[in-house]
PDB file of C-alpha atoms and ligand atoms in Angstrom:
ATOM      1  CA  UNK C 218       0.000   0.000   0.000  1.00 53.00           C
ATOM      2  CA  UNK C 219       1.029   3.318  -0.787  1.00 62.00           C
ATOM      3  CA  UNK C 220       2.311   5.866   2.547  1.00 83.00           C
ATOM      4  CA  UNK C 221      -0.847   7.699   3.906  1.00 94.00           C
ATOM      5  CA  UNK C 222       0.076  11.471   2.461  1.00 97.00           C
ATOM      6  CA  UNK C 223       0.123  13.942   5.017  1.00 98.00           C
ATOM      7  CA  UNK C 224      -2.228  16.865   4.832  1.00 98.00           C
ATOM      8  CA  UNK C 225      -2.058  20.875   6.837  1.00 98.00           C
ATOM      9  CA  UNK C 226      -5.068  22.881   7.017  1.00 98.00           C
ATOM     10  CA  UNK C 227      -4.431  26.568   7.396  1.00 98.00           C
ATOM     11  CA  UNK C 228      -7.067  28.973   7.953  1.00 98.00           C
ATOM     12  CA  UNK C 229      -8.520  32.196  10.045  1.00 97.00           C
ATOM     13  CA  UNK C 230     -12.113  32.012  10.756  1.00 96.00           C
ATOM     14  CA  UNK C 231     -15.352  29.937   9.943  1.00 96.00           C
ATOM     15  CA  UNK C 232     -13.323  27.015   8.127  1.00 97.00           C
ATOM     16  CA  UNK C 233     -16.680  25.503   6.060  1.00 98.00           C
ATOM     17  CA  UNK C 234     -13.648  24.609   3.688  1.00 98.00           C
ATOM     18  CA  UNK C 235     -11.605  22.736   5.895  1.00 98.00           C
ATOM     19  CA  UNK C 236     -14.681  20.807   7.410  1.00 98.00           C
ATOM     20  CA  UNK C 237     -15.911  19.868   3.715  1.00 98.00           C
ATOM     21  CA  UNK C 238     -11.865  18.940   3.172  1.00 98.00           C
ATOM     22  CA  UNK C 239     -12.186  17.073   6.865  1.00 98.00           C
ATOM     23  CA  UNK C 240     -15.406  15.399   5.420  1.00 97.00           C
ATOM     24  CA  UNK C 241     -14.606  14.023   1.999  1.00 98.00           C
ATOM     25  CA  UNK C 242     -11.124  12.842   3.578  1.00 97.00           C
ATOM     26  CA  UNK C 243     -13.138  10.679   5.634  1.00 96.00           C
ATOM     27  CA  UNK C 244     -16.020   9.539   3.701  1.00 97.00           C
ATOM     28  CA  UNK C 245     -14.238   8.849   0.529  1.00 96.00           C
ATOM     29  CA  UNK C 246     -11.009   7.199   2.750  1.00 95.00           C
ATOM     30  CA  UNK C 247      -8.609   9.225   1.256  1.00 96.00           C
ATOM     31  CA  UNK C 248      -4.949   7.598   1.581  1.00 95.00           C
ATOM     32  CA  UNK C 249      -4.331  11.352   3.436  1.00 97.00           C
ATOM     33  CA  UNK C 250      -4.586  11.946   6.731  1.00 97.00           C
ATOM     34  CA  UNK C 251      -5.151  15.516   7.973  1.00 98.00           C
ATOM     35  CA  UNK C 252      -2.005  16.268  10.460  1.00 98.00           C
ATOM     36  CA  UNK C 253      -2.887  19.681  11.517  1.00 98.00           C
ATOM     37  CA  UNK C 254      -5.165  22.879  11.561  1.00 98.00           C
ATOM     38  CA  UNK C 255      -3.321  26.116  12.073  1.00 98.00           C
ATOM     39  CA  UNK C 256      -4.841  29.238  12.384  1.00 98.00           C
ATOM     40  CA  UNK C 257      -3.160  32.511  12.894  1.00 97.00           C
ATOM     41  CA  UNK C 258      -6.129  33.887  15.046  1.00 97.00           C
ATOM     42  CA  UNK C 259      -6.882  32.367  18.279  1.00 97.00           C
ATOM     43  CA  UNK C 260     -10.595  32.674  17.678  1.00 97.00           C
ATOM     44  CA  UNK C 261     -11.167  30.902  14.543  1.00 97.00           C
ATOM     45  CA  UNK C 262     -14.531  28.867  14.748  1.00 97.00           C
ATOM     46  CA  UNK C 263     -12.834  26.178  12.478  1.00 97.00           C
ATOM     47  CA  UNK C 264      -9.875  25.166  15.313  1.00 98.00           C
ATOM     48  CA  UNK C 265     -12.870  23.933  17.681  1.00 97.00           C
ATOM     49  CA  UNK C 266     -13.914  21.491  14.606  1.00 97.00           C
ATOM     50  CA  UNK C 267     -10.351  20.846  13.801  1.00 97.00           C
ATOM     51  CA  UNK C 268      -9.969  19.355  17.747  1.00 97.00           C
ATOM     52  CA  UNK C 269     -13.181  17.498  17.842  1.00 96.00           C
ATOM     53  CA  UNK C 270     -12.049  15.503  14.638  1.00 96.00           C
ATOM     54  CA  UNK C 271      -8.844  14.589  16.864  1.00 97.00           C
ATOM     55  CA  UNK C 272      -6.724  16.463  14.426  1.00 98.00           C
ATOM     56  CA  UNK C 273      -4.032  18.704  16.513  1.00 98.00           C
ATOM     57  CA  UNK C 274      -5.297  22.430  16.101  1.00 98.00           C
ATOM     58  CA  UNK C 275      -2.591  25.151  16.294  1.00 98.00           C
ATOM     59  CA  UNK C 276      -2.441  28.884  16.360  1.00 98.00           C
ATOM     60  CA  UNK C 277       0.458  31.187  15.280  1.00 98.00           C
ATOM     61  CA  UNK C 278      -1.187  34.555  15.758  1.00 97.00           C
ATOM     62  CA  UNK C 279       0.193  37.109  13.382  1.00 94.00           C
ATOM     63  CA  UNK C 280       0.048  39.312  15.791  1.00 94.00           C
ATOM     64  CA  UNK C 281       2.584  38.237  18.016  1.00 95.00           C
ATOM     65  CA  UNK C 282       5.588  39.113  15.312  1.00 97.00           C
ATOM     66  CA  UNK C 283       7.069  42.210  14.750  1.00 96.00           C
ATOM     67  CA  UNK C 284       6.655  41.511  10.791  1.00 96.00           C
ATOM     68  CA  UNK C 285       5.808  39.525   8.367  1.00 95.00           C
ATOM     69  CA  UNK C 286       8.626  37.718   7.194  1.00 97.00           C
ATOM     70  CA  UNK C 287       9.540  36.506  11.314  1.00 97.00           C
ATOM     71  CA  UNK C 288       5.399  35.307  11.143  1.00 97.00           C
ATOM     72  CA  UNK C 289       5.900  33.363   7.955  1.00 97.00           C
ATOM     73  CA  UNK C 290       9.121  32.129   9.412  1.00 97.00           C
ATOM     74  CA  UNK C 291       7.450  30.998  12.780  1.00 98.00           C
ATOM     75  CA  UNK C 292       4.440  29.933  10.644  1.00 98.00           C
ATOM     76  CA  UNK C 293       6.377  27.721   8.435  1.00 98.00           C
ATOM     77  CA  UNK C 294       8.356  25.788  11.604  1.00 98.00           C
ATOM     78  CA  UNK C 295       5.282  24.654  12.867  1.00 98.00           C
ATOM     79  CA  UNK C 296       3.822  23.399   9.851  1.00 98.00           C
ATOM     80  CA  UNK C 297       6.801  21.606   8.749  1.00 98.00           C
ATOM     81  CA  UNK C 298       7.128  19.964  12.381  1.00 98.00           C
ATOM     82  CA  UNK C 299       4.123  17.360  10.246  1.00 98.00           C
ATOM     83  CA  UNK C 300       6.475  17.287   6.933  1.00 98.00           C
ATOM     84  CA  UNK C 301       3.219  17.778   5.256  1.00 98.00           C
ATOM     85  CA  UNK C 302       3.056  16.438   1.572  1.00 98.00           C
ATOM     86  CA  UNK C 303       0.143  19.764   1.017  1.00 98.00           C
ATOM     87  CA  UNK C 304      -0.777  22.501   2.775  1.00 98.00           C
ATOM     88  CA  UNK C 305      -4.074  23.880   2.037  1.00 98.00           C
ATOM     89  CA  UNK C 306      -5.422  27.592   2.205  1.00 98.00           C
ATOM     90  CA  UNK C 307      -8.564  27.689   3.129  1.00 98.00           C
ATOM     91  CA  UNK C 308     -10.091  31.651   4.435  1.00 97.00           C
ATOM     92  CA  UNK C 309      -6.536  31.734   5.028  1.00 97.00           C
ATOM     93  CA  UNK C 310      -6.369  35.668   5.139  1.00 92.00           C
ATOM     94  CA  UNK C 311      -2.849  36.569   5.436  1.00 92.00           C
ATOM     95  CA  UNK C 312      -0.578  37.665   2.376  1.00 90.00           C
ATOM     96  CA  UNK C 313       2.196  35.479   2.609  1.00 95.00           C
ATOM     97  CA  UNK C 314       6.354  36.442   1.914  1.00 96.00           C
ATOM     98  CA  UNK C 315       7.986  34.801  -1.409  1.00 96.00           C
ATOM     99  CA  UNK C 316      10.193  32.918   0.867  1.00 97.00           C
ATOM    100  CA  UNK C 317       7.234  31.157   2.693  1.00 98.00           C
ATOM    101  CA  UNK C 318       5.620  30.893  -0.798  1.00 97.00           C
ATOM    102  CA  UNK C 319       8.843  29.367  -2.249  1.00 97.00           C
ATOM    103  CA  UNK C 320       9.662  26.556   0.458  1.00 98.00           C
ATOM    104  CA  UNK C 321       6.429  25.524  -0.582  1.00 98.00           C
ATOM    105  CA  UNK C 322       6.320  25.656  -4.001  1.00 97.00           C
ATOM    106  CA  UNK C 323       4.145  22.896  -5.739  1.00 98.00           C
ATOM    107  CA  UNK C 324       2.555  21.815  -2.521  1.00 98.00           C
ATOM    108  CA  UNK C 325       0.478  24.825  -1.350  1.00 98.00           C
ATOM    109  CA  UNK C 326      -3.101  25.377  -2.731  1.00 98.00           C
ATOM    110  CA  UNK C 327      -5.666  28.329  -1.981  1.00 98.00           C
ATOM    111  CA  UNK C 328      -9.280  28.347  -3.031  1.00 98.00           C
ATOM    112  CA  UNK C 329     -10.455  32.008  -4.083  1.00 98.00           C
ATOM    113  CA  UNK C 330     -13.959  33.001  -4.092  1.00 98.00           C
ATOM    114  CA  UNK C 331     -14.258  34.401  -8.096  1.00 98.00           C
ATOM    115  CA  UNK C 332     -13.832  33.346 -11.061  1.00 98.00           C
ATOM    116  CA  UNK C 333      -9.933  34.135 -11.340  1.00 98.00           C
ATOM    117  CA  UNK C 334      -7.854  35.868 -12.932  1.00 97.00           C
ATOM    118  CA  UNK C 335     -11.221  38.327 -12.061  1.00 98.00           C
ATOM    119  CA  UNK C 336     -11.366  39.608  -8.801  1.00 98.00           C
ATOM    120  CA  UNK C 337      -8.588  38.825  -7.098  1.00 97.00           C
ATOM    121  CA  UNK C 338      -8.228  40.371  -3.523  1.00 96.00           C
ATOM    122  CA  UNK C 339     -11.111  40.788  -1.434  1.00 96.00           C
ATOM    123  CA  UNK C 340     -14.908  41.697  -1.265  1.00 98.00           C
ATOM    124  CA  UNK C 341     -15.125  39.707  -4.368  1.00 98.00           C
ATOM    125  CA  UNK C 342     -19.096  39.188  -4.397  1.00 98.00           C
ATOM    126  CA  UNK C 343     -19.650  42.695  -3.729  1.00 98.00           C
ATOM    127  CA  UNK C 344     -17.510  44.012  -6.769  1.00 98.00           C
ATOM    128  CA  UNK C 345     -18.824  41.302  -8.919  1.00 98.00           C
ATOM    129  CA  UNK C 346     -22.252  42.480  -8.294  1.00 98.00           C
ATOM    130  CA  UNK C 347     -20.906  46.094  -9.172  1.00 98.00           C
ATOM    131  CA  UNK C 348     -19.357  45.041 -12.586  1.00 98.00           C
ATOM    132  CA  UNK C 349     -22.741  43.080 -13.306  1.00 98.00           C
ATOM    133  CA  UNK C 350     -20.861  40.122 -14.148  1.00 98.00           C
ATOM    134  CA  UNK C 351     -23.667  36.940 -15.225  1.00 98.00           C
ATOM    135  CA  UNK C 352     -21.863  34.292 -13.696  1.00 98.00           C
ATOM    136  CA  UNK C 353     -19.561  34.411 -11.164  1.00 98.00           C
ATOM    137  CA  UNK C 354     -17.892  31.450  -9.258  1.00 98.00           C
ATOM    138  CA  UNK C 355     -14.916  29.824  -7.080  1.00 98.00           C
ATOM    139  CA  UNK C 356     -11.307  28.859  -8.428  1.00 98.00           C
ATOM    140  CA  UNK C 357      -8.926  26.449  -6.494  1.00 98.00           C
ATOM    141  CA  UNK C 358      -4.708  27.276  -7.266  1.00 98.00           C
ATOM    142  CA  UNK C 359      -1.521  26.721  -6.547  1.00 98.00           C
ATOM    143  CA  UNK C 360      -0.414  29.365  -4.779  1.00 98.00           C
ATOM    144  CA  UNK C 361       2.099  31.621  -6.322  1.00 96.00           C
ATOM    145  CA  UNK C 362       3.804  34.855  -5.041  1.00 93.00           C
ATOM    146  CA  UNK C 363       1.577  37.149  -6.913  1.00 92.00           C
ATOM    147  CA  UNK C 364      -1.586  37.266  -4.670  1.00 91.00           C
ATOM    148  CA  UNK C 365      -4.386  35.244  -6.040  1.00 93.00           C
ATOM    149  CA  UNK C 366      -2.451  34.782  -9.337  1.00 93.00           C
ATOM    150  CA  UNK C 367      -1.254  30.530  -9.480  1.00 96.00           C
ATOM    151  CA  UNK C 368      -1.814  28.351 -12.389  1.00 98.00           C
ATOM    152  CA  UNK C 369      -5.766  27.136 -12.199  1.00 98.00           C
ATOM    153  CA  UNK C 370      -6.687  23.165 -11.236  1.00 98.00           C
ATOM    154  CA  UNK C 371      -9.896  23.364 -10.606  1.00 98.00           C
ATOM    155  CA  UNK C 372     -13.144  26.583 -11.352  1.00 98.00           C
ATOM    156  CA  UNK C 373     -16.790  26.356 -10.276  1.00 98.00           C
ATOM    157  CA  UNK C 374     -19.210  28.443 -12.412  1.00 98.00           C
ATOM    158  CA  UNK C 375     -22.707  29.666 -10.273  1.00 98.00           C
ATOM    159  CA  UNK C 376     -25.488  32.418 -12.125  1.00 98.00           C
ATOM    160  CA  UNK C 377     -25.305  36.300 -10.760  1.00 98.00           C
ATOM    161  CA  UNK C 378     -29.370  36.502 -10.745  1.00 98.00           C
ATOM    162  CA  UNK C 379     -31.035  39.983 -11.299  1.00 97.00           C
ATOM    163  CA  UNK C 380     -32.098  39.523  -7.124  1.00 98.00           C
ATOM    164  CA  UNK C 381     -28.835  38.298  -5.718  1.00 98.00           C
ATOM    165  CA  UNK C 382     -27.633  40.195  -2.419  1.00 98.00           C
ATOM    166  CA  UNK C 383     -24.061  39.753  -1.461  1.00 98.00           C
ATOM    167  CA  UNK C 384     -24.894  37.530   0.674  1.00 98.00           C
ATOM    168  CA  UNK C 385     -27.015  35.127  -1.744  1.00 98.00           C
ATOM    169  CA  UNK C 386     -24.073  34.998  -4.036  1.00 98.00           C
ATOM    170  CA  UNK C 387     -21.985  34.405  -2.096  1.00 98.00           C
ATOM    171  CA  UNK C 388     -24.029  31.018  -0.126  1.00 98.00           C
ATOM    172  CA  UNK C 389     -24.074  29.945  -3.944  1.00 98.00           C
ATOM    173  CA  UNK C 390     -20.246  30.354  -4.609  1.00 98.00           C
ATOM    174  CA  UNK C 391     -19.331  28.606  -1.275  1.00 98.00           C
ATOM    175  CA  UNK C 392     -21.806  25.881  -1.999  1.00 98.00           C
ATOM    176  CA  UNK C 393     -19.833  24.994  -5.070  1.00 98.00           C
ATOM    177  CA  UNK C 394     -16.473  26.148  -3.050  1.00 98.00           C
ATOM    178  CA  UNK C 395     -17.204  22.563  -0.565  1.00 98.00           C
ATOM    179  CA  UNK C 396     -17.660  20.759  -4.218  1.00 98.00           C
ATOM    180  CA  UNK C 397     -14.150  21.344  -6.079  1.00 98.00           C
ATOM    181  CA  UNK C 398     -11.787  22.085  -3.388  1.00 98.00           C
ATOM    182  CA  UNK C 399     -12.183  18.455  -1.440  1.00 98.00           C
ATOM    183  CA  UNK C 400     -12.496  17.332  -5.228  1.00 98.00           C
ATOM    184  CA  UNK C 401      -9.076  18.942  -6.230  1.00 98.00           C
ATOM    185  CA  UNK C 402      -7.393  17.570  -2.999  1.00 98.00           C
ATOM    186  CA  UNK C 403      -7.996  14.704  -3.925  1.00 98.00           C
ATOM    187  CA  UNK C 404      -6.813  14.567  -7.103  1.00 98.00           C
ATOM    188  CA  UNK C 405      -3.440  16.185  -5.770  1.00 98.00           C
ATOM    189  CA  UNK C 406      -3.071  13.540  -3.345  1.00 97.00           C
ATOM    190  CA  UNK C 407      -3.639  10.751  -5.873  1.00 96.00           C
ATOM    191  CA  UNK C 408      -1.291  11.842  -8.294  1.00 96.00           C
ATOM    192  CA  UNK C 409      -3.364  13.320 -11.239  1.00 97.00           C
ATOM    193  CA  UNK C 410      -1.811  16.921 -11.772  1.00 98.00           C
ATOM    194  CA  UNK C 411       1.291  18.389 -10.545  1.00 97.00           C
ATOM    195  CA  UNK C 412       2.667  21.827 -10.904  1.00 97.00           C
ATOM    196  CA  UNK C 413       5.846  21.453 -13.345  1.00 95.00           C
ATOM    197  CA  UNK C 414       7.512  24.801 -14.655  1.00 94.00           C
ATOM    198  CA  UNK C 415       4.056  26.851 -13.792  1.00 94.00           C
ATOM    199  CA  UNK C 416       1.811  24.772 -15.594  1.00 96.00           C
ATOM    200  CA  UNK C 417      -0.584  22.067 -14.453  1.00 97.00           C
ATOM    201  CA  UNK C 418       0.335  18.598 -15.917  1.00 97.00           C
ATOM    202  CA  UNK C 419      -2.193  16.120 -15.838  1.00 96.00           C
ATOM    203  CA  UNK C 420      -1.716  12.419 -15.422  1.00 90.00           C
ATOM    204  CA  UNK C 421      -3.993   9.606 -16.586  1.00 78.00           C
ATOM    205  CA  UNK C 422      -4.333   6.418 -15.110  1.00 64.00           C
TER     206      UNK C 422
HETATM  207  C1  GRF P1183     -14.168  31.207   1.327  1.00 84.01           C
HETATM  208  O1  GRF P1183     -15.116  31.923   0.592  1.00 84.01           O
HETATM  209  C2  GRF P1183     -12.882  31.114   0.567  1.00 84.01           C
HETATM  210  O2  GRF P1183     -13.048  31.058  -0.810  1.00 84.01           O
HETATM  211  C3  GRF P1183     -12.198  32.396   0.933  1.00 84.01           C
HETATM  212  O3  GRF P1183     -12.548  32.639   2.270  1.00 84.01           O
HETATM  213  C4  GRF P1183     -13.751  31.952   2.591  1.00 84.01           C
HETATM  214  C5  GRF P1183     -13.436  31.047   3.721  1.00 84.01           C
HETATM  215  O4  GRF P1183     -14.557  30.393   4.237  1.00 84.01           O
HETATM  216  N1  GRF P1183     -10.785  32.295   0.662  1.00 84.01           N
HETATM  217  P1  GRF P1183     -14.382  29.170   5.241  1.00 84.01           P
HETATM  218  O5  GRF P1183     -13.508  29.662   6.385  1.00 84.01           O
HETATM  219  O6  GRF P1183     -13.760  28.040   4.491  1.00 84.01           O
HETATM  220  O7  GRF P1183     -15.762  28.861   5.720  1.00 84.01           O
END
């Protein structure tokens, strides 16, 4: 049998992501196992879940570094304490340095709530509303040091209807966001696609 791949969660608040993630790991019997949760405020919602699934839930508050580059450094020592195979973004809301972005290069994946390369940043369902965009949506990358910019594995498309709200479009992104992030996981983990020279490369069976 193949070595169990080891999996990091990293997020900041709610963490619907990570439980979807936590989920389809565990319903589908992934050959992953989820080593950690680490969230860089003490008050995420998502490090309670993270503990009652027995998973080890960490925090590495920002705030507690004098700048960025010593957080991403402090960050990145306890994450690789697990030697994780993937670390996964998800509501992850920090920037993060090149260096931390480098040491992970090929293994790090963020889920962004548009339809990228549109709207990258944040307040995306507000400012898609604004540009009166029909169809809107979620896109799961590797992450790259341009924010929001890494090559594309997976999109979800959803409808901008004539009565969405913020807050309706964005229920109907995040709906599709629990679809194709566990879904691109789990492709990662099972060898289909890889990052090589800044392109996806697929693999078939
Ligand atoms: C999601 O919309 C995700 O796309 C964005 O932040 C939100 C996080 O939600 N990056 P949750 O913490 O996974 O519930």
């Amino acid at each position: 049998m193949r070595a169990m791949k080891r999996i990091v969660i990293l997020i900041s608040g709610r963490g619907s992501n990570m439980e979807a993630i936590l989920r389809a790991a565990s319903a589908e019997k992934w050959p992953a196992q989820i080593v950690a949760v680490i969230s860089n405020k003490s008050t995420a919602a998502g490090l309670a879940t993270a503990s009652s699934a027995g998973i080890a839930a960490r925090v590495v508050e920002h705030v507690s570094y004098p700048d960025r580059a010593q957080f991403d450094q402090a960050l990145s020592t306890v994450i690789d304490e697990y030697s994780p195979d993937l670390v996964i973004l998800a509501g992850f809301l920090r920037i993060l340095t090149s260096a931390f972005v480098a040491h992970y290069h090929g293994r790090m994946v963020n889920i962004h709530p548009s339809l990228l390369p549109s709207f990258p940043g944040l307040d995306t369902h507000q400012r898609a509303l604004e540009a009166g965009v029909k169809f809107h949506g979620a896109t799961v990358h590797f992450v790259t040091p341009e924010l929001d910019h890494g090559p594309i594995i997976e999109q979800a498309i959803v409808p901008v209807l004539d009565t969405d709200t913020e807050d309706t479009l964005a229920a109907r992104v995040l709906e599709q966001e629990h679809v194709i992030y566990p879904r691109a996981v789990r492709d990662f983990i099972e060898g289909r696609y890889a990052l090589m020279e800044g392109r996806i490369v697929r693999h078939t069976a």
